[in-house]
Coordinates of C-alpha atoms in Angstrom, one line a residue:
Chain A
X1 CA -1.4 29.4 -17.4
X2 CA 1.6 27.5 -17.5
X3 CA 2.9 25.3 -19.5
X4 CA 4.2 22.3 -17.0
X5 CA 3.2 19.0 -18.0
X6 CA 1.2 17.6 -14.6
X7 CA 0.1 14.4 -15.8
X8 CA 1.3 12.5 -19.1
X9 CA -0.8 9.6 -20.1
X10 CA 1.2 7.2 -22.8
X11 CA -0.2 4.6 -25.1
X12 CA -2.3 3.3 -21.7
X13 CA -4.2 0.1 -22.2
X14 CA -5.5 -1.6 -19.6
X15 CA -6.6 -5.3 -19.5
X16 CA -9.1 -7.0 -17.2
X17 CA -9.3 -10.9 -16.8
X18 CA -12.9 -11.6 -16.9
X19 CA -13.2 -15.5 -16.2
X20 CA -15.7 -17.0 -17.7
X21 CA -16.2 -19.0 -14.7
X22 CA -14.9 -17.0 -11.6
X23 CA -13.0 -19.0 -9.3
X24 CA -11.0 -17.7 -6.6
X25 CA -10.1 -21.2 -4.7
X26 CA -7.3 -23.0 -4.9
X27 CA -9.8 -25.9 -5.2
X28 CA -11.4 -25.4 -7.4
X29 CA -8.1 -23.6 -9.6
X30 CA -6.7 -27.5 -9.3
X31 CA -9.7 -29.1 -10.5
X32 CA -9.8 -27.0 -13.1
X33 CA -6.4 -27.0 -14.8
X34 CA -6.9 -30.7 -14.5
X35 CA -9.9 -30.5 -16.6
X36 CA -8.6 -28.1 -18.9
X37 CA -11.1 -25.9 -18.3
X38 CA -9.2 -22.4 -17.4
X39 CA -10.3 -20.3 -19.5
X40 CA -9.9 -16.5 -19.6
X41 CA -12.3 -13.6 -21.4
X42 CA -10.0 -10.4 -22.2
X43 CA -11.5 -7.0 -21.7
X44 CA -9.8 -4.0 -22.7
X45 CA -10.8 -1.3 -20.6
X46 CA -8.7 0.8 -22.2
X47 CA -7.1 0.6 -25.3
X48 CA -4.3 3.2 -26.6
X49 CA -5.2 6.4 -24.4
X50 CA -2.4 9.1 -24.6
X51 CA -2.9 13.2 -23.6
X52 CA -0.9 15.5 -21.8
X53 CA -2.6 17.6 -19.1
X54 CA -1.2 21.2 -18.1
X55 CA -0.6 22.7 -14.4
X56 CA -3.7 24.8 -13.7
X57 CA -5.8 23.0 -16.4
X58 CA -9.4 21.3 -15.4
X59 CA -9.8 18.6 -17.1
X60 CA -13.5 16.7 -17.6
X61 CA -13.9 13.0 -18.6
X62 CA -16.7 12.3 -20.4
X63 CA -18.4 9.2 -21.6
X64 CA -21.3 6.7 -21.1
X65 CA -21.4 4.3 -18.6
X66 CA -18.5 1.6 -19.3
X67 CA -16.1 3.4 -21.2
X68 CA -13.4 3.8 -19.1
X69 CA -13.7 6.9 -17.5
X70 CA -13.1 5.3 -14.1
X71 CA -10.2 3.0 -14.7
X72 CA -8.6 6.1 -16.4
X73 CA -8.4 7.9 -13.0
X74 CA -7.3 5.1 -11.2
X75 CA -4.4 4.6 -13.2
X76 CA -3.3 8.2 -12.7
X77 CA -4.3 8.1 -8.9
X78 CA -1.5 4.8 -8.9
X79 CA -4.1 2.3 -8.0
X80 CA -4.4 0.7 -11.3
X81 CA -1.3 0.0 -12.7
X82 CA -2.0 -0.2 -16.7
X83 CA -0.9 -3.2 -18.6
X84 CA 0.6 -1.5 -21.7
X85 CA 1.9 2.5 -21.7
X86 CA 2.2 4.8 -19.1
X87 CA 1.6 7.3 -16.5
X88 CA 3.4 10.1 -15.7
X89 CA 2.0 12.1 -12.7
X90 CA 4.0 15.2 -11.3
X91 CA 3.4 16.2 -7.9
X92 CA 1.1 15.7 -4.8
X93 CA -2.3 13.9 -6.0
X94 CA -5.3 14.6 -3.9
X95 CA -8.0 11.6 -4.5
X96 CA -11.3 11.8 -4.2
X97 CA -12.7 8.4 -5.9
X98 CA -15.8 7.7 -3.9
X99 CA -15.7 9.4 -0.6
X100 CA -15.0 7.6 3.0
X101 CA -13.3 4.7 1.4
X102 CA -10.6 4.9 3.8
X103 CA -12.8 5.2 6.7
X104 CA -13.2 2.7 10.0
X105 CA -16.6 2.4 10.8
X106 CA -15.8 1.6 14.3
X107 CA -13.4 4.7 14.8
X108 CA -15.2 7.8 15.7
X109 CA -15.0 10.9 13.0
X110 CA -12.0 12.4 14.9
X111 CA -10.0 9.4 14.5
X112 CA -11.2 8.9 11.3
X113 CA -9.7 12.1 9.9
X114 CA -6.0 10.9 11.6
X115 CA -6.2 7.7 10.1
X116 CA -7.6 9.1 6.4
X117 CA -4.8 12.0 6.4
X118 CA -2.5 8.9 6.8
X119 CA -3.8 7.4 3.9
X120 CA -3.0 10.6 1.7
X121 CA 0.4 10.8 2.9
X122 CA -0.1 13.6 5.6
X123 CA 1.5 12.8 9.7
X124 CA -0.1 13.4 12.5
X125 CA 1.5 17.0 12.7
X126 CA -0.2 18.1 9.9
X127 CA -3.4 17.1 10.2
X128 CA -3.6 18.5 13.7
X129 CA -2.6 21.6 11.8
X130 CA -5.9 21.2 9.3
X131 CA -8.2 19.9 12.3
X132 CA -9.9 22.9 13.0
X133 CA -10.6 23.7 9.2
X134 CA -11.9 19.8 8.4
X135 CA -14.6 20.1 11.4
X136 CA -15.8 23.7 10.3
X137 CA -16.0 22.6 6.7
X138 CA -17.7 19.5 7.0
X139 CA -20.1 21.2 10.0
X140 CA -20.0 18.0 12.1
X141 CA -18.5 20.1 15.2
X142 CA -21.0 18.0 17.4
X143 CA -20.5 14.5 16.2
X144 CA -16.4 13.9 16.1
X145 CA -16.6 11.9 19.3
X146 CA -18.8 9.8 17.7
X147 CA -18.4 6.8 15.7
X148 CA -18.4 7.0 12.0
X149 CA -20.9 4.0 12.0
X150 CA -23.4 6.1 13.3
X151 CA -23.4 8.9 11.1
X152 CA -25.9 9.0 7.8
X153 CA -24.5 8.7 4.6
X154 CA -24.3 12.4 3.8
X155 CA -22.2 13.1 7.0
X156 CA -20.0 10.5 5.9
X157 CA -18.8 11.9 2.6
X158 CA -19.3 15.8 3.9
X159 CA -16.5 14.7 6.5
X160 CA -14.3 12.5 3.3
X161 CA -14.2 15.4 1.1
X162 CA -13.2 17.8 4.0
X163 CA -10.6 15.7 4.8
X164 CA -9.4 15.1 0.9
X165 CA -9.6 18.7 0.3
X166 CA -7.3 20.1 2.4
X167 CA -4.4 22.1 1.6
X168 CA -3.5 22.9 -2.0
X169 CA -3.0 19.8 -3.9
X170 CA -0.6 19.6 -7.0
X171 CA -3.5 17.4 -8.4
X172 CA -7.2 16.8 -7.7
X173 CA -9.4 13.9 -8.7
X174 CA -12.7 14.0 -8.5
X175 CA -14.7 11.0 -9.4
X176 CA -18.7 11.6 -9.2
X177 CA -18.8 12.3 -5.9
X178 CA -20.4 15.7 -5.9
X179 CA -23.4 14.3 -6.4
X180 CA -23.7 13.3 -2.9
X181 CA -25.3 15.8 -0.1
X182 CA -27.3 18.3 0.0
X183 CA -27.4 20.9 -3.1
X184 CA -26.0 23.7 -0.5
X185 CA -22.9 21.7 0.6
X186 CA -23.1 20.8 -3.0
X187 CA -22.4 24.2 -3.7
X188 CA -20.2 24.8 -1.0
X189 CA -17.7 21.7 -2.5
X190 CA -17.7 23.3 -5.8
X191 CA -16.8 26.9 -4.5
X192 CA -14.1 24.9 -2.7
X193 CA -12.8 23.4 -6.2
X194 CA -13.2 26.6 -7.9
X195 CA -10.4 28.1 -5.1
X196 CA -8.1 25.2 -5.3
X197 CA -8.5 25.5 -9.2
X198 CA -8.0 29.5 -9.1
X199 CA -4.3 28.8 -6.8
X200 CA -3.3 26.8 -9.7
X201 CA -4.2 23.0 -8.9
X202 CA -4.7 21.1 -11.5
X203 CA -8.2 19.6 -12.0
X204 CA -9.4 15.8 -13.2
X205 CA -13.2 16.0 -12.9
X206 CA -15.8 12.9 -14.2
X207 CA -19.4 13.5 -13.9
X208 CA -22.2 12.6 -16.0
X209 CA -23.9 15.8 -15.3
X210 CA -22.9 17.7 -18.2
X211 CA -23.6 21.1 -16.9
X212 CA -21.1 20.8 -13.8
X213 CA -18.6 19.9 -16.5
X214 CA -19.1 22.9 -18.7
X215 CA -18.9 24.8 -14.7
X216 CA -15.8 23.6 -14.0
X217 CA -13.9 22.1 -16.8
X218 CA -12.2 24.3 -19.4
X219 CA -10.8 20.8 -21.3
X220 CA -12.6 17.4 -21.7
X221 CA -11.1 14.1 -22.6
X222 CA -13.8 12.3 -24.4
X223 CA -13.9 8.3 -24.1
X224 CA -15.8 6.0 -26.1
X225 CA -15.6 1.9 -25.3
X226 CA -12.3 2.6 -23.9
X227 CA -10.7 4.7 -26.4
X228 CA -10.3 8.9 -26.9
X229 CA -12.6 9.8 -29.2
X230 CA -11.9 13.7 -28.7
X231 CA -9.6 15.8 -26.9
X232 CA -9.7 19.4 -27.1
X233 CA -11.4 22.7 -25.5
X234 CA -14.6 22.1 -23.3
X235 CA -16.7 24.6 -25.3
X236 CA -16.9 22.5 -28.9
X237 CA -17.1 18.9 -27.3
X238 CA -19.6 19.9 -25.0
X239 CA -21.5 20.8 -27.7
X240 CA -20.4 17.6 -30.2
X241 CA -21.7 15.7 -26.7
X242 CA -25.0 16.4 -26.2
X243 CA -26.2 16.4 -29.6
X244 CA -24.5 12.3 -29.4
Chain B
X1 CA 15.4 1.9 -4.7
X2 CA 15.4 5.1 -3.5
X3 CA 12.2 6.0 -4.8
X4 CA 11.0 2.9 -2.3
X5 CA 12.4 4.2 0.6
X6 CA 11.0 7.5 0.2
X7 CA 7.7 6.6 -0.6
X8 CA 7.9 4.6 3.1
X9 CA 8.9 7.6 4.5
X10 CA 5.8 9.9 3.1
X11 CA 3.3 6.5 4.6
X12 CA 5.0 6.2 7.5
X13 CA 2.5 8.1 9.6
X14 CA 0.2 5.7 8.3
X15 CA 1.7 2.1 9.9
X16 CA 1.7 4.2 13.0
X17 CA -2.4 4.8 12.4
X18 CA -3.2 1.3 11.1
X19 CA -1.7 -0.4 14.6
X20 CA -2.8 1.7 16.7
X21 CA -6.2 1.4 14.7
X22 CA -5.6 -2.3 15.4
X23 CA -5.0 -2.4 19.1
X24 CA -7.9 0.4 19.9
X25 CA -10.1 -1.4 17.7
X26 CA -9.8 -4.6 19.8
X27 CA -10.0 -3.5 23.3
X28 CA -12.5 -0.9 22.4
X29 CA -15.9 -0.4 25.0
X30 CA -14.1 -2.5 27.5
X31 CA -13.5 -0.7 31.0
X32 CA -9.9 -1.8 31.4
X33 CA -9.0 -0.5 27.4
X34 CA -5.4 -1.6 26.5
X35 CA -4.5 -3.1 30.2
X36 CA -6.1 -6.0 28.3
X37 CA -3.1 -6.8 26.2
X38 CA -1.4 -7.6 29.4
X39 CA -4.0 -9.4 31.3
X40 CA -5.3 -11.7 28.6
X41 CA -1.8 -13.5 28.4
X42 CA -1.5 -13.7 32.2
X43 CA -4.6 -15.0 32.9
X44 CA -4.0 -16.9 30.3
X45 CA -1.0 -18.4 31.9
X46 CA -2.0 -18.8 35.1
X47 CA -4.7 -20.7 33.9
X48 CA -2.2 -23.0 32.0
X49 CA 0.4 -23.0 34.7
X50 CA -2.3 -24.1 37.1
X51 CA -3.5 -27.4 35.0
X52 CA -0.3 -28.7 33.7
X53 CA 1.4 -28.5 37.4
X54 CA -1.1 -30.7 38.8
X55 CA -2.8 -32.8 36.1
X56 CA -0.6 -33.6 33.4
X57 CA 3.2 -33.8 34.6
X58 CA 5.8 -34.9 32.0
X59 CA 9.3 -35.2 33.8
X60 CA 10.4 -31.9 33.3
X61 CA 11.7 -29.4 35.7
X62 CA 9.3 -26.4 36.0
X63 CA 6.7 -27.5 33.5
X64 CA 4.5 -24.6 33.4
X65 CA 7.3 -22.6 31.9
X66 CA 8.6 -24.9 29.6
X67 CA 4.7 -25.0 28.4
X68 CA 4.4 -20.9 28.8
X69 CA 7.9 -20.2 27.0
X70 CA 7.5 -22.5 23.6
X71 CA 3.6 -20.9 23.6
X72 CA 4.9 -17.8 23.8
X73 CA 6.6 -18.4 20.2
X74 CA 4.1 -20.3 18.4
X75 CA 1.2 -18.0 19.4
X76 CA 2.9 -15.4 18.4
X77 CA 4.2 -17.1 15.2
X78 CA 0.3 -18.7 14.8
X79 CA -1.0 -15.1 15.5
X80 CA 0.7 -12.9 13.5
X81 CA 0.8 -15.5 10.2
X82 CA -3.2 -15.8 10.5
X83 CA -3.7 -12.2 10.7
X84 CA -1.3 -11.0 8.1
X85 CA -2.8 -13.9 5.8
X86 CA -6.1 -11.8 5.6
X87 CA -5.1 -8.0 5.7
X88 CA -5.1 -7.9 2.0
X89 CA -8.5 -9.3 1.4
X90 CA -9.7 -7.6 4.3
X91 CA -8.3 -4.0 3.0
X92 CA -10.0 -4.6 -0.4
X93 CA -12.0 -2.0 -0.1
X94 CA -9.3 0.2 0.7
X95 CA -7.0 -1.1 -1.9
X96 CA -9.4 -0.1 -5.0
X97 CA -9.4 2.7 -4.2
X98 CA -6.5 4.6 -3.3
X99 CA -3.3 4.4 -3.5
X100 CA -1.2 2.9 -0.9
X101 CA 1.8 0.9 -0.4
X102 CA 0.6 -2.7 0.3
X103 CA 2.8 -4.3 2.1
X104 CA 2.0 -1.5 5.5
X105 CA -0.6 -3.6 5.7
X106 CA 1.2 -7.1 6.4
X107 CA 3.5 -4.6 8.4
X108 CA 1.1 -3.4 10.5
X109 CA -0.6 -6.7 11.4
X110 CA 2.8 -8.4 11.9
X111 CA 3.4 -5.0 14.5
X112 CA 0.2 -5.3 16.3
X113 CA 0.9 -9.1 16.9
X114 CA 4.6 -7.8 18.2
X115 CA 2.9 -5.5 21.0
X116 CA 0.9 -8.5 22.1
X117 CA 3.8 -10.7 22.0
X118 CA 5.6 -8.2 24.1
X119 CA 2.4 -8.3 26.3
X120 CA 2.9 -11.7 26.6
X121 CA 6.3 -11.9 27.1
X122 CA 5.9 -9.1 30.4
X123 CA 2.8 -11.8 31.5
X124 CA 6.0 -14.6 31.2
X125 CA 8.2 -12.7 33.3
X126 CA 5.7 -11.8 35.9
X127 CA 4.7 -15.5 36.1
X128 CA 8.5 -16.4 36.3
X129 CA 8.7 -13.8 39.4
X130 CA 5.5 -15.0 41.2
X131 CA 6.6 -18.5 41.1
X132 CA 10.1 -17.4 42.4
X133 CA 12.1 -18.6 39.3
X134 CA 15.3 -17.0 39.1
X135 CA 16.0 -14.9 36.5
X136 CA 19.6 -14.7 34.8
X137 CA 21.8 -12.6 32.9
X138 CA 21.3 -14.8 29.8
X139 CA 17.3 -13.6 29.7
X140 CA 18.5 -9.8 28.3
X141 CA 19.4 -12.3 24.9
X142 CA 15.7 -13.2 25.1
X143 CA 15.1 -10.3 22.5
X144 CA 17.4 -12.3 19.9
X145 CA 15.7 -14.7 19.1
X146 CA 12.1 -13.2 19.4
X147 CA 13.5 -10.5 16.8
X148 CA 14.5 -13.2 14.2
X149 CA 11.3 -15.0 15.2
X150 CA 9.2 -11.6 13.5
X151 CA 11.2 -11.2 11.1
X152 CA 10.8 -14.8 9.9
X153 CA 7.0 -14.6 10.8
X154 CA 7.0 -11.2 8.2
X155 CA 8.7 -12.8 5.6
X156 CA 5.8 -16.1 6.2
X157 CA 2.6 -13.2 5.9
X158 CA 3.8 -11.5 3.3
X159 CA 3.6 -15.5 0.8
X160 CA 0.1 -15.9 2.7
X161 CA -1.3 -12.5 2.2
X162 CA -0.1 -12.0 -1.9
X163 CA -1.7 -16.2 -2.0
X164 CA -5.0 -15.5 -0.7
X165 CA -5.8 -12.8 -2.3
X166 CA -5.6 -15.4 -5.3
X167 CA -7.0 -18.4 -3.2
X168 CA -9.4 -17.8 -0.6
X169 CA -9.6 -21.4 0.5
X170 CA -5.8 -20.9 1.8
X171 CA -7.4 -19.7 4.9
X172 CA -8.8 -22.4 5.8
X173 CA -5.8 -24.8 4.4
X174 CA -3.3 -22.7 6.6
X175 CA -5.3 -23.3 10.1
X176 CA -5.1 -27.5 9.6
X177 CA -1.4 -26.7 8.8
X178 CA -1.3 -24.5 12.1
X179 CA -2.4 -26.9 14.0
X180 CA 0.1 -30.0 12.5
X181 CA 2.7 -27.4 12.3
X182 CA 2.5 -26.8 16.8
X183 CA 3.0 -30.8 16.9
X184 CA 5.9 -30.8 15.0
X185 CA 7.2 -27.9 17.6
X186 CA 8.3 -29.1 20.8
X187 CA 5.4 -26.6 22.8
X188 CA 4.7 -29.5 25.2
X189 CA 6.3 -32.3 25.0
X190 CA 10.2 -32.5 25.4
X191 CA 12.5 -33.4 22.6
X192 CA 14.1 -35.6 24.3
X193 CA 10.5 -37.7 24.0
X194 CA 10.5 -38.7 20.6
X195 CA 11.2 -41.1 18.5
X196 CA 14.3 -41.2 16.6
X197 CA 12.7 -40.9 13.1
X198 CA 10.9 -37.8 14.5
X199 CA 13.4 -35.6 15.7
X200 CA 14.7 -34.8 12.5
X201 CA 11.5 -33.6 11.2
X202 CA 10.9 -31.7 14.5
X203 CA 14.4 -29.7 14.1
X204 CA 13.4 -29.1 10.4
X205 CA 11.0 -26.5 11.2
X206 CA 12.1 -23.3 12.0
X207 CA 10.0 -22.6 14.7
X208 CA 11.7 -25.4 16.8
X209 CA 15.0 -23.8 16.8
X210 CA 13.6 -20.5 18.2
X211 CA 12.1 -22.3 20.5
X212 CA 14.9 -24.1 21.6
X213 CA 17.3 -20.7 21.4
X214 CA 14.6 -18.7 23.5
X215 CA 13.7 -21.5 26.4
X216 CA 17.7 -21.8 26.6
X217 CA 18.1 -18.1 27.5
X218 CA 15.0 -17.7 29.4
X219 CA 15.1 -21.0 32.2
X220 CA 18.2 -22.8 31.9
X221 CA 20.8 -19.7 31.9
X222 CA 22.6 -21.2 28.7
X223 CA 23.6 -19.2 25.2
X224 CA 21.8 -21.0 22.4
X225 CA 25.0 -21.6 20.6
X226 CA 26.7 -19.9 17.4
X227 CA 25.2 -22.6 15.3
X228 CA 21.4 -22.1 16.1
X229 CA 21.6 -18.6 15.4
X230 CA 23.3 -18.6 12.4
X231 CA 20.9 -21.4 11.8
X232 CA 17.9 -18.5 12.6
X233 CA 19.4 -15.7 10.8
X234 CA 19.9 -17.9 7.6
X235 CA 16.4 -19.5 7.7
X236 CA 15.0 -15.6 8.3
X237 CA 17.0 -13.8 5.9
X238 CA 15.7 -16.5 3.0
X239 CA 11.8 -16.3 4.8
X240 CA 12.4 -12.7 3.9
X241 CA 13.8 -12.7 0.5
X242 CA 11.2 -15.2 -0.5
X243 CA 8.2 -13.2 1.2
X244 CA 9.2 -10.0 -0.7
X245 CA 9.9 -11.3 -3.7
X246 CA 6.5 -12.9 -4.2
X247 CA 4.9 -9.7 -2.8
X248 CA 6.3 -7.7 -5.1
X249 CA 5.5 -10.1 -8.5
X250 CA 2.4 -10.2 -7.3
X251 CA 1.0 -6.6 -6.1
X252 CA 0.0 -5.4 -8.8
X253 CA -2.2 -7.8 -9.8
X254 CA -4.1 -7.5 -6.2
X255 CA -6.7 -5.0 -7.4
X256 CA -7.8 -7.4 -10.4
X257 CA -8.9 -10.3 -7.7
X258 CA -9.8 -8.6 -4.8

């Protein structure tokens, strides 16, 4: 593959406020600095993370529960912005951190995919352009006069990953969400991966299931507690991994 | 700074969705849809128009559109302040997790309050045609001071919006200063009615001298005056320095309190 740098992660920490008593009125935030009683916890979500991914590589993040696997992708999708270091994304990032985030429950499905192609950036051209491929994709040809409120949970994120799929992406991020419907559409979302993968996207996958990893990623970032414990080829870590 | 533009050129499409998400949202299931935006105001001014012609009568020509013109402004001004306030806190879920600009929100609360005010504004002139009030030259300046007047109103939402997110409890602070802030603006009563003492704090507040500047164009067929609008444009272009300066400290620190 090539040897482009897509994303560049430097030196990124990232700091969360946890306040040991949570106050968020302006109240109680009086009373309190009167008293002397604002006190902050520091957590460091991430502490001193730096790796370099390449154009065309797929890239897995592994790592209990808590150790920053999470934040890590929000800080390259831009919606963390980390406290120390820094992120270096090139080109067009396609999100998928938890599906149908973006959508109106009141709208109805065909609305919905306007107003979510807006959110990634795409006009109204465009997405007229993908229509036709979103509502054979997702298979919800009967139901995009309706309103997202009324569809079950499965057509919900069938219809987000649709939408957050199309085109070819420079980037994809993909945060746990293929665990949701059915094991054929399942299927059918990680054939879609495997194409945008093969045309050269580059690929940031998390998922605790360890064998769509080894399917789909040919590099893994390993965090522990917030910091890289291994970088490298998927093959060895995988391995390192599951005897952990 | 170019980097800024761009990026609101690549969300663009997206302020377009978020009002018109707005305004469908709102008249949604209803058989007349949109037609709303213009009958709400003008029944709503009828209504008013009706009452304050034959119960309460302050001596002042053509009360009902002194009363409709200054409530034009400050429900607008009350409006879009209140709803910008929460679009934030109310986008949270949004916010966490993808990225977008934050301030398209504010924007496109501010612009669904303008198409109302517009709304509004058509209800004024209809009102003003029905009751056979003649309409000057010096109403095609109306759109002066209702410009400055969202402008100033953007620059207010985008403070309230990056404070609440912090303070919840500002919500509720804001609508007892809402209501103190309408006294202070001469919506119904005349100035010309208050104590000496008063009037300066009345002509403090911003929204008085739009007020003033649009009621001037719109019934008595007089320019507002160089002074008032350099007045406007001064207070405006600080409302909006200030608004996007404490946006931008504060935006990035959103996502930790939402």
């Amino acid at each position: 593959m090539s040897d482009k740098v897509m994303v560049k992660v430097e030196h990124v920490s990232m700091k969360f406020n946890l306040s040991s008593e949570k106050f968020d009125s302006f109240k109680e935030y009086v009373i309190k600095s009167l008293k002397n009683q604002v006190s902050f916890e520091e957590f460091w979500a991430l502490r001193d993370v730096s790796f370099e991914v390449m154009q065309g590589d797929a890239l897995g993040l592994i790592g209990l529960n808590g150790s920053g696997k999470s934040t890590m992708l929000k800080t390259i999708a831009g919606v963390l912005k980390p406290t120390e270091g820094s992120v270096h994304v090139n080109g067009s990032v396609a999100p998928l951190i938890e599906l149908g985030a973006g959508f109106d429950m009141d709208l109805t499905a065909r609305e919905n995919v306007f107003l979510n192609g807006a959110l990634l950036g795409h006009s109204r051209r465009e997405m007229e352009a993908f229509y036709d491929d979103i509502v054979s994709f997702s298979e919800l040809e009967n139901f995009m006069n309706v309103p997202v409120k009324n569809f079950s949970s499965g057509m919900v994120s069938r219809l987000a990953f649709s939408i957050a799929t199309i085109g070819v992406p420079d980037i994809l991020i993909v945060d746990e969400v293929l665990s949701v419907g059915d094991f054929r559409f399942q299927e059918k979302c990680e054939r879609r991966i495997q194409a945008m993968a093969d045309q050269g996207t580059t690929i940031l996958f998390v998922s605790h299931s360890i064998a769509q990893v080894k399917k789909i990623c040919d590099k893994i970032a390993w965090l522990e507690s917030g910091q890289l414990k291994r970088f490298g080829a998927a093959s060895d870590i995988c391995k390192e991994y599951e005897q952990s | 700074m170019s980097a800024y533009i761009q990026n609101f050129i690549k969300f663009q499409p997206l302020l377009g969705e978020l009002i018109a998400r707005d305004i469908k949202i709102k008249y949604r299931r209803s058989v007349l849809g949109v037609l709303w935006t213009l009958l709400n105001p003008l029944c709503m001014m009828i209504v008013l128009s009706v009452v304050f012609s034959n119960i309460f009568k302050f001596d002042i020509e053509n009360f009902p559109l002194y009363i409709l013109s200054g409530q034009l402004i400050f429900n607008f001004f009350s409006d879009a302040t209140t709803s910008s306030m929460s679009s934030i806190v109310s986008s949270a879920s949004l916010i966490k997790k993808v990225y977008v600009p934050k301030y398209l929100f504010v924007i496109s609360h501010i612009f669904s309050s303008f198409i109302n005010l517009m709304a509004s504004f058509t209800a004024l002139l209809l009102v003003m045609t029905a009751t056979r009030t003649e309409l000057h030259w010096m109403t095609l300046l109306a759109p002066v001071p209702l410009l400055l007047l969202v402008l100033f109103s953007l620059g207010v939402g985008l403070v309230l919006a990056a404070v609440t997110v912090k303070f919840r409890d500002i919500m509720h602070l804001y609508s007892v200063f809402i209501t103190a802030l309408m006294y202070l603006t001469p919506v119904i009563y005349p100035m010309a009615m208050l104590p000496e003492w008063l009037t300066g704090f009345v002509m403090l507040n911003p929204i008085t001298n739009i007020v003033l500047m649009f009621r001037n164009v719109m019934l008595y067929n007089t320019f507002f005056g160089w002074r008032s609008l350099f007045v406007a444009v001064v207070e405006t272009g600080i409302m909006l320095m200030i608004g996007f300066w404490v946006f931008y400290k504060n935006q990035d620190n959103f996502i930790l309190n939402l």
